[in-house]
Amino acid sequence: MRVGFAGLGVMGAPMAHNLLRAGTPLVVWNRTAASAEPLRDAGATVATSPAALVEQVDVLLMMLADAAAIDATLGDAPLTDKIIVHMGTTAPEHSRALATTVAARGGRYVEAPVSGSRKPAEAGELVVMLAGDPDTVAIVEPLLAPLCRAAFTCGPVPGALTMKLAVNLYLITLVTGLAEAVHFAAGHGLDLEQFVTVLDAGPMASAVSRVKARKLVDRDFAVQASIANVLDNNRLVAAAARQAGLASPLLDAAHALYAETLALGHGPADMAAVLHAIERRTTTQRC
């Protein structure tokens, strides 16, 4: 099968590279053309437009920023006998509508959002959640093997995206709590290196805490998952909670902090930069 990849950002570029390394012939496209050049150098074909990309492939993997980018990429192109795979994070209702649109245009649709940030994407260690027609999911899942260490089938659309939002809720509140803990430790004059050592030795340690605690202590805000992206995800989770009539008090507190961090000008920074908003609240409180 001819495989296409749209969206070569922080996550998409390493994912596409891993497909190429695994021997998958790939046609790629990105809105910013310069981002596609490293893929061309690695052996991919670069499509001249989204329509050209869709025309050239049998399976299209999309790691795009939002619903508008997905809709613009697909445009009005014929989708007969094509499989469209949505790997980003959008509202479940958008994905459900997209499945209907793809089917009406003769194609098949699979949700395949991933859990993980830039480093797991580079290492091929993402976790993928899949939803859609079982026969189509069975075609797509082996194609994604070079990208992930685990894959889970989550029933019909939008089961995978709803699962991803639940995972994201935990991630957002976990990292926000960790940032507040580092702030607390620093404010009490504790040895932050010892704090990290104690945390790593205890039952709360995880792959996320090990990476993010190090970034917080070093004040290393190089992006893995950006403040702007996390805030968008927070909004999606909050909307899904409201739609189901569910309380989300921790998420709501995190939402306010990420919005404040964005307003402080840290939108492109890693989500660990939420520390800035917590520090700002302390400064304001003392004043």
Coordinates of C-alpha atoms in Angstrom, one line a residue:
M1 CA 0.0 0.0 0.0
R2 CA 1.0 3.6 -0.7
V3 CA 1.2 5.4 2.6
G4 CA 0.9 9.2 3.1
F5 CA 1.7 11.3 6.1
A6 CA 0.4 14.8 6.7
G7 CA 1.7 17.0 9.5
L8 CA 5.4 17.2 10.2
G9 CA 5.5 19.1 13.5
V10 CA 7.0 18.2 16.9
M11 CA 5.3 14.8 16.9
G12 CA 4.7 14.1 13.2
A13 CA 8.3 14.6 11.9
P14 CA 9.8 11.9 14.1
M15 CA 6.9 9.6 13.5
A16 CA 7.4 9.9 9.7
H17 CA 11.1 9.3 10.1
N18 CA 10.4 6.1 12.0
L19 CA 8.1 4.8 9.2
L20 CA 10.9 5.5 6.7
R21 CA 13.5 3.7 8.8
A22 CA 11.1 0.7 9.0
G23 CA 11.0 0.6 5.2
T24 CA 7.6 2.1 4.6
P25 CA 7.6 4.0 1.3
L26 CA 6.1 7.4 2.3
V27 CA 4.6 10.4 0.6
V28 CA 4.5 13.4 2.9
W29 CA 3.1 16.9 3.0
N30 CA 3.3 19.8 5.5
R31 CA 1.9 23.3 5.4
T32 CA 5.3 24.7 6.1
A33 CA 7.2 23.2 3.1
A34 CA 10.7 23.5 4.7
S35 CA 9.6 21.0 7.4
A36 CA 9.3 18.3 4.7
E37 CA 12.9 18.7 3.4
P38 CA 14.5 16.4 6.0
L39 CA 12.0 13.7 5.1
R40 CA 12.8 14.2 1.4
D41 CA 16.5 13.7 2.3
A42 CA 15.6 10.5 4.2
G43 CA 13.8 9.1 1.1
A44 CA 10.2 10.3 1.3
T45 CA 8.4 11.7 -1.7
V46 CA 7.1 15.2 -0.9
A47 CA 3.7 16.0 -2.3
T48 CA 3.1 19.5 -3.7
S49 CA -0.3 20.0 -2.1
P50 CA -2.8 18.2 0.2
A51 CA -4.8 17.2 -2.8
A52 CA -1.7 15.7 -4.5
L53 CA -1.0 13.8 -1.3
V54 CA -4.4 12.3 -1.0
E55 CA -4.4 11.4 -4.7
Q56 CA -1.1 9.5 -4.5
V57 CA -1.8 7.3 -1.5
D58 CA -4.0 4.4 -0.3
V59 CA -3.6 5.1 3.4
L60 CA -3.3 8.6 4.7
L61 CA -1.9 9.2 8.3
M62 CA -2.7 12.6 9.6
M63 CA -0.9 14.1 12.7
L64 CA -2.4 17.6 12.4
A65 CA -3.0 20.3 15.0
D66 CA -6.8 20.6 15.0
A67 CA -10.1 19.9 13.2
A68 CA -9.6 22.9 10.8
A69 CA -6.3 21.6 9.7
I70 CA -7.7 18.1 9.1
D71 CA -10.7 19.4 7.1
A72 CA -8.4 21.7 5.0
T73 CA -6.0 18.8 4.2
L74 CA -8.8 16.5 3.1
G75 CA -10.6 19.3 1.2
D76 CA -13.0 17.9 -1.4
A77 CA -10.6 15.2 -2.7
P78 CA -12.2 11.9 -3.7
L79 CA -11.6 9.3 -1.1
T80 CA -12.8 6.2 -2.9
D81 CA -11.0 3.0 -1.5
K82 CA -8.7 5.2 0.7
I83 CA -8.2 4.7 4.4
I84 CA -8.0 7.9 6.4
V85 CA -6.3 7.7 9.8
H86 CA -6.7 10.5 12.3
M87 CA -3.8 10.4 14.7
G88 CA -4.1 13.8 16.4
T89 CA -6.4 15.0 19.1
T90 CA -9.8 16.7 18.3
A91 CA -13.2 16.7 19.9
P92 CA -14.9 13.2 19.7
E93 CA -17.9 14.8 17.9
H94 CA -15.6 16.1 15.2
S95 CA -14.1 12.6 14.7
R96 CA -17.6 11.1 14.5
A97 CA -18.6 13.6 11.8
L98 CA -15.3 13.0 10.0
A99 CA -16.0 9.3 9.9
T100 CA -19.4 10.0 8.3
T101 CA -17.8 12.4 5.7
V102 CA -15.1 9.9 4.8
A103 CA -17.6 7.1 4.3
A104 CA -19.9 9.3 2.2
R105 CA -16.9 10.0 -0.1
G106 CA -16.1 6.3 -0.6
G107 CA -13.3 5.9 2.0
R108 CA -12.8 4.2 5.3
Y109 CA -11.8 5.9 8.6
V110 CA -9.8 4.9 11.6
E111 CA -9.0 6.9 14.8
A112 CA -5.5 6.4 16.0
P113 CA -4.6 9.1 18.6
V114 CA -1.3 8.5 20.4
S115 CA -0.2 9.0 24.0
G116 CA 3.4 10.4 24.3
S117 CA 5.4 13.5 23.6
R118 CA 8.4 14.2 21.4
K119 CA 10.9 11.9 23.0
P120 CA 8.7 8.8 22.8
A121 CA 7.8 9.8 19.3
E122 CA 11.5 9.8 18.4
A123 CA 12.1 6.5 20.1
G124 CA 9.1 4.8 18.5
E125 CA 7.6 4.3 22.0
L126 CA 4.2 5.9 21.6
V127 CA 1.0 4.2 22.8
V128 CA -1.7 4.2 20.1
M129 CA -5.4 3.9 20.6
L130 CA -7.5 2.6 17.7
A131 CA -11.2 2.9 16.9
G132 CA -13.2 2.1 13.8
D133 CA -14.4 -0.8 11.7
P134 CA -12.5 -3.9 13.0
D135 CA -11.4 -5.0 9.5
T136 CA -10.0 -1.6 8.7
V137 CA -8.3 -1.3 12.1
A138 CA -6.7 -4.7 11.4
I139 CA -5.1 -3.2 8.2
V140 CA -3.9 0.0 9.9
E141 CA -2.5 -1.4 13.1
P142 CA 0.5 -3.2 11.5
L143 CA 1.4 0.0 9.6
L144 CA 1.7 1.8 12.9
A145 CA 4.0 -0.8 14.6
P146 CA 7.2 1.3 14.0
L147 CA 5.7 4.2 15.9
C148 CA 4.6 2.5 19.1
R149 CA 5.3 0.1 21.8
A150 CA 1.7 -0.8 22.5
A151 CA -1.7 -0.6 20.6
F152 CA -5.2 -0.8 22.1
T153 CA -8.4 -1.2 20.2
C154 CA -11.1 0.9 21.7
G155 CA -14.3 -0.1 19.8
P156 CA -16.2 2.1 17.4
V157 CA -15.4 5.8 16.7
P158 CA -15.0 8.0 18.8
G159 CA -13.8 5.4 21.4
A160 CA -10.1 6.0 20.8
L161 CA -10.3 9.8 21.1
T162 CA -12.4 9.6 24.2
M163 CA -9.8 7.3 25.7
K164 CA -7.1 9.7 24.7
L165 CA -8.9 12.6 26.5
A166 CA -9.1 10.5 29.7
V167 CA -5.4 9.8 29.5
N168 CA -4.7 13.5 28.8
L169 CA -6.7 14.5 31.8
Y170 CA -4.4 12.5 34.0
L171 CA -1.3 13.8 32.3
I172 CA -2.3 17.4 32.6
T173 CA -3.1 17.2 36.3
L174 CA -0.1 15.1 37.0
V175 CA 2.4 17.5 35.5
T176 CA 0.6 20.5 37.0
G177 CA 0.8 18.9 40.5
L178 CA 4.5 18.1 39.9
A179 CA 5.2 21.7 39.0
E180 CA 3.5 22.9 42.2
A181 CA 5.5 20.3 44.2
V182 CA 8.8 21.7 42.8
H183 CA 7.6 25.2 43.5
F184 CA 6.8 24.2 47.1
A185 CA 10.1 22.5 47.6
A186 CA 12.0 25.5 46.2
G187 CA 10.0 27.9 48.3
H188 CA 11.0 26.1 51.4
G189 CA 14.7 26.1 50.5
L190 CA 14.9 22.3 50.0
D191 CA 17.7 20.7 47.9
L192 CA 15.9 20.2 44.6
E193 CA 18.3 17.5 43.5
Q194 CA 17.5 15.6 46.7
F195 CA 13.8 16.2 46.0
V196 CA 14.1 14.6 42.6
T197 CA 16.1 11.7 44.1
V198 CA 13.4 11.1 46.8
L199 CA 10.6 11.3 44.2
D200 CA 12.4 8.9 41.8
A201 CA 12.9 6.4 44.6
G202 CA 9.3 6.3 45.8
P203 CA 6.0 4.8 44.6
M204 CA 4.9 8.0 42.7
A205 CA 7.8 7.9 40.2
S206 CA 6.9 7.3 36.6
A207 CA 8.4 7.9 33.2
V208 CA 6.5 11.3 33.1
S209 CA 7.7 12.4 36.5
R210 CA 11.3 11.5 35.8
V211 CA 11.4 13.6 32.6
K212 CA 9.3 16.5 33.9
A213 CA 10.9 16.8 37.3
R214 CA 14.3 17.1 35.7
K215 CA 13.0 19.8 33.3
L216 CA 11.4 21.7 36.2
V217 CA 14.5 21.6 38.4
D218 CA 16.7 22.6 35.5
R219 CA 14.2 25.1 34.2
D220 CA 14.5 23.5 30.8
F221 CA 11.4 24.4 28.9
A222 CA 12.4 23.1 25.5
V223 CA 9.2 21.8 24.0
Q224 CA 8.0 18.2 24.1
A225 CA 4.4 19.1 24.5
S226 CA 3.7 22.8 24.3
I227 CA 1.7 25.0 26.7
A228 CA -0.5 26.1 23.8
N229 CA -1.1 22.5 22.7
V230 CA -1.8 21.3 26.3
L231 CA -4.3 24.2 26.8
D232 CA -6.1 23.1 23.6
N233 CA -6.2 19.6 24.9
N234 CA -7.4 20.8 28.2
R235 CA -10.3 22.6 26.5
L236 CA -11.3 19.5 24.6
V237 CA -11.3 17.4 27.8
A238 CA -13.3 20.1 29.7
A239 CA -15.8 20.3 26.8
A240 CA -16.3 16.5 26.8
A241 CA -16.7 16.5 30.6
R242 CA -19.4 19.2 30.4
Q243 CA -21.2 17.4 27.6
A244 CA -21.4 14.3 29.7
G245 CA -22.4 16.3 32.8
L246 CA -19.2 15.3 34.7
A247 CA -17.3 17.4 37.2
S248 CA -13.6 18.0 36.5
P249 CA -12.3 20.2 39.4
L250 CA -8.6 19.4 39.0
L251 CA -8.7 19.8 35.3
D252 CA -10.4 23.2 35.7
A253 CA -7.7 24.4 38.1
A254 CA -5.0 23.3 35.6
H255 CA -7.0 25.0 32.7
A256 CA -6.7 28.3 34.5
L257 CA -3.0 27.9 35.1
Y258 CA -2.2 26.9 31.5
A259 CA -4.2 29.9 30.3
E260 CA -2.2 32.2 32.6
T261 CA 1.1 30.6 31.3
L262 CA 0.0 31.3 27.7
A263 CA -0.9 34.9 28.6
L264 CA 2.6 35.3 30.1
G265 CA 4.1 34.5 26.7
H266 CA 5.1 30.9 27.2
G267 CA 2.8 29.3 24.6
P268 CA 5.6 27.6 22.6
A269 CA 7.4 26.3 25.7
D270 CA 7.0 22.8 27.2
M271 CA 4.1 22.2 29.5
A272 CA 6.5 22.2 32.4
A273 CA 6.5 26.0 31.9
V274 CA 3.2 26.0 33.8
L275 CA 5.7 26.6 36.7
H276 CA 5.8 30.3 35.6
A277 CA 2.1 30.8 36.3
I278 CA 2.4 29.1 39.8
E279 CA 5.4 31.4 40.6
R280 CA 3.4 34.4 39.3
R281 CA 0.6 33.6 41.7
T282 CA 3.0 33.4 44.6
T283 CA 4.5 36.8 43.7
T284 CA 1.1 38.4 43.4
Q285 CA 0.0 36.9 46.7
R286 CA 3.0 38.3 48.5
C287 CA 2.4 41.7 47.0

